Amino acid sequence: MNNCIKLLILLLMPLISHGQREKSNSGTTPWKMHRIDNTSLGADGSKMSDVNGDGKLDVVVGWEEGGVGRLYFQPENAKAAWPFVEVKAPDVEDAFAIDLDGDGRQDLITLSEGNHQRVTVHWGPKEESDIINSQAWKSADFPETVGRSKWMFGRAMDIDGKNGLDLIVGSKNPSGTIGWLASPEDPRNMEAWEYHEISEAGWIMSIELIDMNHNGRKDLLITDRKGDLRGLRWLENPGPGTADQPWKNHFIGLQEGEPMFMGLYADENSHLPNIIVPDLVNGWIHFIREKGEWQQEVIPYPEGSGYRGKSVRVADIDQDGTKDLLASFEGALGKSGVIALLDFQRASPEVLDISGLDGVKYDFITLIDMDGDGDLDVLTSEETAEDGSKSGLGVIWYENPLK
């Protein structure tokens, strides 16, 4: 071998070795955590919407044990303090923002279980300057939901083609149900909102709005965790004329499992997305549409992660052109509660520890470039401390170290 080439190899060896160590350590070094808020109790899920119209996504969170819903306004620098407004929401399980009355201002919707058992709208203030003033948000319950069931998850969609947006709401047993609240001509007339049941339910975990039969109408793809109708299933939208009747149910799978928050990702070979669902303690179930049928495979949870799967997302987190699986867990005491499987469809994907060992019970995750550096970060909430209290880590995001 030429002496010059030998010398070049010797000079490069420390750099090659260093690069190899960085790659192998990437799976064991947690990402930097940034806390948005931890000043209430039981942060139970987070959803995003640009509520103040500044082009940046804000975060809506229900604090179940704290009995409040909070709207956090994203600052120019996501690592800085996030100002927020707060509304009362006892036993809140889900919260999201939507312009329900069509006045150009987004409102907050909270769904409560426990003893409170109701769906509530918190009307956004008319004056833009009041959006940061908690007292300017006016709360009103939907009477048809009060005491009816333990409400767990909601979405907004115009179902009947009139009076703007309706609300899709799901609950858990006893009296578990999924249905829609039909918006009246005057959405602020709370007594005029009517509830139409779509299906009985055991414990609605997640709802996605997708045209499952390719007829131009969005159907409801749901995960139902308990009861005789448990499983991953979809409810066929019959169209505006008969939407007040029960919708036809179609099972996809997991009728013997315990499905949690589903994740979807596009399939270039089908008009339907592929679906991944954590089956609580049994691993992720990966559903792929092939030749008109749903095929499924089990992906085991990796060693060192929490033992109860909660949420899952699919994206190219390391920008290498392959799909990665991002997941959150509960039951993560002394284990990792947020992880990634890099290139998850290969035989032995690399496991990436994102959260480290700090959290115990994480909720669903959102992938978003929080710091504007061109890679996807992870937003989530974590509600349980090591001592079992509901102090937890609160509303947090993990900074992707790629860039």
XYZ file of C-alpha atoms in Angstrom:
403
model
C 0.000 0.000 0.000
C 1.245 3.462 -0.854
C 2.765 5.204 2.220
C 0.685 8.308 1.577
C -2.534 6.273 1.661
C -1.454 4.563 4.900
C -0.782 7.941 6.485
C -4.186 9.232 5.370
C -5.970 6.234 6.931
C -4.121 6.715 10.213
C -5.105 10.387 10.294
C -8.769 9.604 9.595
C -9.149 6.729 12.084
C -9.922 8.947 15.134
C -12.624 10.744 13.109
C -14.178 7.476 11.921
C -14.119 6.058 15.446
C -15.698 9.234 16.862
C -18.484 9.117 14.260
C -19.217 5.489 15.080
C -19.425 6.227 18.788
C -21.819 9.133 18.177
C -24.103 6.898 16.125
C -24.161 4.123 18.720
C -24.714 6.604 21.552
C -27.557 8.335 19.718
C -29.911 5.662 21.005
C -28.920 6.016 24.648
C -28.581 9.790 25.100
C -32.006 11.376 25.757
C -33.020 14.491 23.862
C -33.013 17.819 25.668
C -36.373 18.461 27.346
C -38.045 21.902 27.338
C -40.911 22.487 29.747
C -43.857 24.628 28.680
C -45.690 24.327 32.018
C -45.898 22.133 35.108
C -47.853 24.393 37.487
C -51.067 22.356 37.611
C -51.841 18.656 38.090
C -52.476 15.785 35.682
C -51.540 17.116 32.232
C -53.752 14.856 30.123
C -53.072 15.270 26.421
C -52.207 18.188 24.156
C -53.668 19.407 20.861
C -52.442 22.205 18.607
C -54.102 25.071 16.739
C -53.152 28.619 15.727
C -55.640 30.329 18.015
C -54.285 33.891 17.873
C -53.600 33.841 14.123
C -49.892 34.667 14.311
C -48.822 31.724 12.144
C -47.498 29.642 15.046
C -49.321 26.670 16.530
C -50.561 27.118 20.081
C -51.160 24.253 22.520
C -54.394 23.300 24.312
C -54.078 21.029 27.366
C -56.540 19.650 29.869
C -55.225 19.292 33.413
C -57.489 16.589 34.836
C -56.641 16.721 38.532
C -56.053 20.479 38.342
C -59.587 20.906 36.966
C -58.588 23.412 34.293
C -58.012 23.695 30.575
C -55.142 25.871 29.449
C -54.338 27.478 26.106
C -50.626 28.165 25.644
C -49.579 30.772 23.087
C -46.383 29.874 21.286
C -43.785 32.627 21.698
C -41.331 33.703 19.005
C -38.739 31.462 20.658
C -40.342 28.153 21.679
C -37.701 27.742 24.382
C -38.914 30.906 26.140
C -41.873 31.183 28.533
C -45.296 30.424 27.010
C -48.095 32.779 28.169
C -51.446 31.076 28.727
C -55.120 31.549 29.551
C -57.055 29.185 31.803
C -60.677 28.041 31.913
C -62.395 25.920 34.553
C -62.844 22.296 33.490
C -63.296 19.792 36.353
C -62.306 16.189 35.503
C -61.232 17.295 32.014
C -60.068 14.438 29.773
C -59.737 16.157 26.377
C -59.495 19.728 25.144
C -59.130 21.350 21.731
C -59.654 24.667 19.916
C -62.099 25.363 17.066
C -64.207 28.298 15.849
C -67.561 26.807 16.788
C -69.832 29.805 16.159
C -68.149 31.062 12.977
C -67.266 34.492 14.341
C -63.615 34.254 13.285
C -62.386 33.620 16.839
C -61.455 30.151 18.012
C -63.209 28.719 21.046
C -62.102 25.990 23.455
C -63.941 22.694 23.856
C -63.415 20.571 26.973
C -64.721 17.050 27.618
C -65.027 15.861 31.201
C -65.385 12.445 32.794
C -65.328 11.692 36.540
C -68.222 13.262 38.417
C -68.461 16.322 36.158
C -69.506 14.416 32.997
C -70.195 17.068 30.383
C -68.957 18.733 27.227
C -68.344 22.464 27.558
C -67.573 25.291 25.155
C -65.511 28.246 26.312
C -66.358 31.051 23.910
C -63.367 33.061 22.747
C -63.456 36.813 23.411
C -64.637 39.150 20.657
C -61.769 41.596 21.141
C -58.356 40.353 20.044
C -56.730 42.169 22.939
C -58.747 40.054 25.411
C -57.535 36.694 24.142
C -54.924 36.491 26.902
C -57.489 37.409 29.597
C -58.980 34.299 31.217
C -61.998 36.254 32.485
C -62.942 37.166 28.900
C -63.581 33.508 27.973
C -67.214 32.603 28.695
C -68.080 28.973 29.488
C -71.321 27.147 28.661
C -72.253 23.464 28.943
C -74.048 21.445 26.284
C -77.128 20.410 28.299
C -77.622 17.127 26.400
C -74.207 15.918 27.590
C -74.497 16.784 31.294
C -74.476 13.646 33.440
C -74.988 11.458 30.374
C -71.606 9.736 30.240
C -67.874 10.090 30.937
C -66.713 12.095 27.925
C -63.250 11.202 26.650
C -62.415 12.491 23.162
C -63.761 14.947 20.616
C -63.435 16.297 17.076
C -65.248 18.928 15.028
C -66.775 18.365 11.569
C -69.779 19.591 9.582
C -71.882 16.421 9.431
C -75.339 17.587 8.349
C -74.284 20.319 5.900
C -75.966 23.140 7.766
C -75.265 25.641 10.546
C -71.498 25.194 10.401
C -69.429 22.829 12.510
C -70.904 20.030 14.599
C -69.100 18.243 17.424
C -68.206 14.550 17.429
C -67.868 13.300 21.003
C -67.051 9.899 22.474
C -67.194 8.543 25.998
C -66.603 5.418 28.084
C -68.778 3.051 30.114
C -71.108 3.140 31.892
C -73.412 4.398 29.129
C -70.506 4.586 26.695
C -71.399 6.257 23.406
C -70.032 8.008 20.345
C -72.156 10.500 18.488
C -72.461 14.081 17.333
C -73.885 17.295 18.656
C -75.800 19.019 15.853
C -75.183 22.738 15.679
C -78.366 24.849 15.657
C -78.904 27.989 13.603
C -77.618 30.002 16.558
C -74.635 28.021 17.926
C -74.731 30.055 21.141
C -78.195 28.733 21.958
C -76.951 25.825 24.061
C -80.411 24.320 24.613
C -80.815 23.852 20.859
C -77.813 21.541 20.381
C -79.071 17.967 19.818
C -77.092 14.781 20.449
C -77.344 11.947 17.902
C -75.783 8.607 18.824
C -73.738 6.944 16.085
C -72.773 3.821 18.018
C -72.520 2.384 21.468
C -68.970 2.400 22.813
C -66.896 0.967 25.625
C -64.058 3.499 25.912
C -63.282 5.800 23.004
C -59.537 6.469 22.859
C -59.093 8.228 19.514
C -61.096 9.493 16.545
C -59.771 10.260 13.061
C -61.818 11.784 10.207
C -61.081 9.830 7.012
C -62.997 8.886 3.869
C -62.658 5.135 4.353
C -64.835 3.994 1.414
C -63.742 6.663 -1.069
C -67.223 8.156 -1.587
C -66.341 11.765 -0.805
C -67.652 11.733 2.780
C -65.455 11.587 5.862
C -66.112 8.597 8.091
C -65.000 8.054 11.688
C -61.991 5.805 12.255
C -61.863 5.032 15.980
C -60.103 2.999 18.613
C -62.529 1.659 21.217
C -60.689 0.215 24.176
C -63.299 -1.814 26.088
C -66.589 -3.686 25.801
C -68.325 -5.776 23.163
C -67.448 -3.316 20.385
C -63.791 -2.941 21.320
C -61.248 -2.735 18.547
C -60.014 -0.639 15.666
C -63.158 0.092 13.653
C -64.755 2.653 11.408
C -68.237 4.085 11.316
C -69.662 4.749 7.864
C -71.009 8.236 7.290
C -74.433 7.790 5.630
C -74.574 11.394 4.458
C -76.478 14.444 5.721
C -79.960 13.048 5.116
C -79.689 10.122 7.567
C -76.737 11.160 9.731
C -78.990 11.259 12.792
C -79.328 7.449 12.649
C -76.769 4.853 13.842
C -73.870 4.519 11.397
C -72.797 1.144 9.965
C -69.885 -0.349 11.892
C -66.861 -1.948 10.184
C -64.216 -3.763 12.222
C -60.595 -3.679 11.068
C -58.996 -5.585 13.946
C -58.011 -5.720 17.621
C -61.388 -7.063 18.725
C -59.610 -9.116 21.385
C -57.077 -6.432 22.258
C -57.006 -3.112 24.071
C -56.319 -0.426 21.443
C -54.930 2.930 22.516
C -54.118 6.115 20.476
C -53.694 5.218 16.812
C -51.128 6.624 14.404
C -51.597 7.023 10.638
C -49.171 7.466 7.773
C -49.639 7.773 4.027
C -49.443 4.732 1.764
C -48.595 5.626 -1.833
C -50.252 2.379 -2.978
C -53.638 3.074 -1.414
C -56.034 5.966 -0.896
C -56.165 4.829 2.729
C -53.335 5.414 5.194
C -51.564 2.624 7.006
C -52.497 2.400 10.680
C -50.442 1.573 13.769
C -52.156 0.995 17.108
C -50.598 0.203 20.484
C -52.347 -2.853 21.925
C -51.725 -1.737 25.509
C -49.303 -4.451 26.746
C -48.998 -6.601 23.609
C -46.998 -4.393 21.241
C -47.919 -2.235 18.251
C -50.275 -3.687 15.658
C -49.364 -2.493 12.163
C -52.263 -2.516 9.662
C -51.451 -2.326 5.936
C -54.055 -2.277 3.168
C -53.218 -4.822 0.445
C -55.537 -5.966 -2.377
C -58.599 -4.672 -0.585
C -57.819 -6.403 2.721
C -56.207 -5.251 5.938
C -53.018 -7.200 6.689
C -51.510 -6.918 10.143
C -48.273 -7.595 11.919
C -47.175 -7.277 15.538
C -44.184 -5.075 16.386
C -42.934 -5.854 19.927
C -42.147 -3.069 22.354
C -38.370 -2.830 22.802
C -36.591 -3.693 26.003
C -36.175 -0.661 28.249
C -39.374 1.106 27.217
C -42.522 1.473 29.325
C -44.667 -1.633 29.296
C -48.007 -0.021 28.362
C -48.100 1.558 24.893
C -49.982 4.841 24.643
C -49.424 6.807 21.423
C -47.600 6.322 18.124
C -46.548 8.459 15.137
C -44.607 7.679 11.952
C -42.195 10.170 10.345
C -38.612 10.468 9.131
C -37.189 11.764 12.386
C -33.514 11.518 11.362
C -33.968 12.650 7.737
C -32.350 9.580 6.190
C -35.241 8.879 3.816
C -36.777 6.019 5.839
C -39.846 5.915 8.053
C -39.306 5.936 11.812
C -41.796 5.048 14.532
C -42.173 7.448 17.480
C -44.046 6.202 20.539
C -45.073 7.122 24.067
C -45.805 4.876 27.026
C -47.344 4.740 30.431
C -45.993 2.317 33.018
C -42.567 3.831 32.396
C -41.259 4.081 35.960
C -37.487 3.632 35.666
C -37.821 3.136 31.896
C -38.013 5.254 28.778
C -41.472 6.762 28.184
C -40.808 8.232 24.720
C -38.764 6.335 22.148
C -38.211 5.962 18.416
C -37.541 2.942 16.228
C -35.339 4.168 13.390
C -36.296 2.666 10.017
C -38.936 0.692 11.897
C -39.826 -1.652 9.033
C -36.409 -3.266 8.807
C -35.606 -6.493 10.664
C -33.674 -4.925 13.576
C -34.444 -1.206 13.899
C -32.263 0.961 16.109
C -33.988 2.076 19.313
C -33.672 5.746 20.153
C -34.262 6.858 23.753
C -35.877 10.297 23.571
C -37.193 10.948 27.090
C -34.761 9.150 29.369
C -36.084 7.820 32.674
C -37.784 10.902 34.132
C -41.439 10.374 33.186
C -43.959 7.661 34.158
C -47.214 8.233 32.209
C -47.057 10.008 28.861
C -49.975 10.918 26.626
C -50.182 11.274 22.849
C -47.319 12.855 20.963
C -47.183 15.479 18.227
C -44.257 15.854 15.822
C -43.511 19.475 14.971
C -40.462 21.648 14.331
C -40.724 23.666 17.527
C -37.434 25.560 17.226
C -37.499 26.208 13.479
C -34.248 24.422 12.724
C -35.653 22.099 10.065
C -36.132 18.845 11.968
C -39.089 17.379 13.863
C -39.253 17.751 17.628
C -41.631 15.889 19.957
C -44.417 17.616 21.901
C -46.239 15.663 24.594
C -47.539 15.764 28.159
C -46.655 13.639 31.169
C -48.890 13.423 34.204
C -47.527 11.123 36.918
C -44.513 11.560 39.196
C -42.429 8.722 40.619
C -44.303 9.025 43.936
C -47.634 8.394 42.163
C -48.818 11.991 42.487
C -50.185 13.882 39.495
C -47.451 16.537 39.481
C -45.554 14.848 36.639
C -43.407 16.651 34.077
C -46.358 18.616 32.685
C -46.467 19.956 29.121
C -43.081 19.391 27.500
C -41.214 19.087 24.226
C -38.043 17.268 23.309
C -35.509 18.926 21.028
C -34.344 16.824 18.111
C -30.494 16.965 18.178
C -30.192 16.344 14.436
C -29.675 20.049 13.689
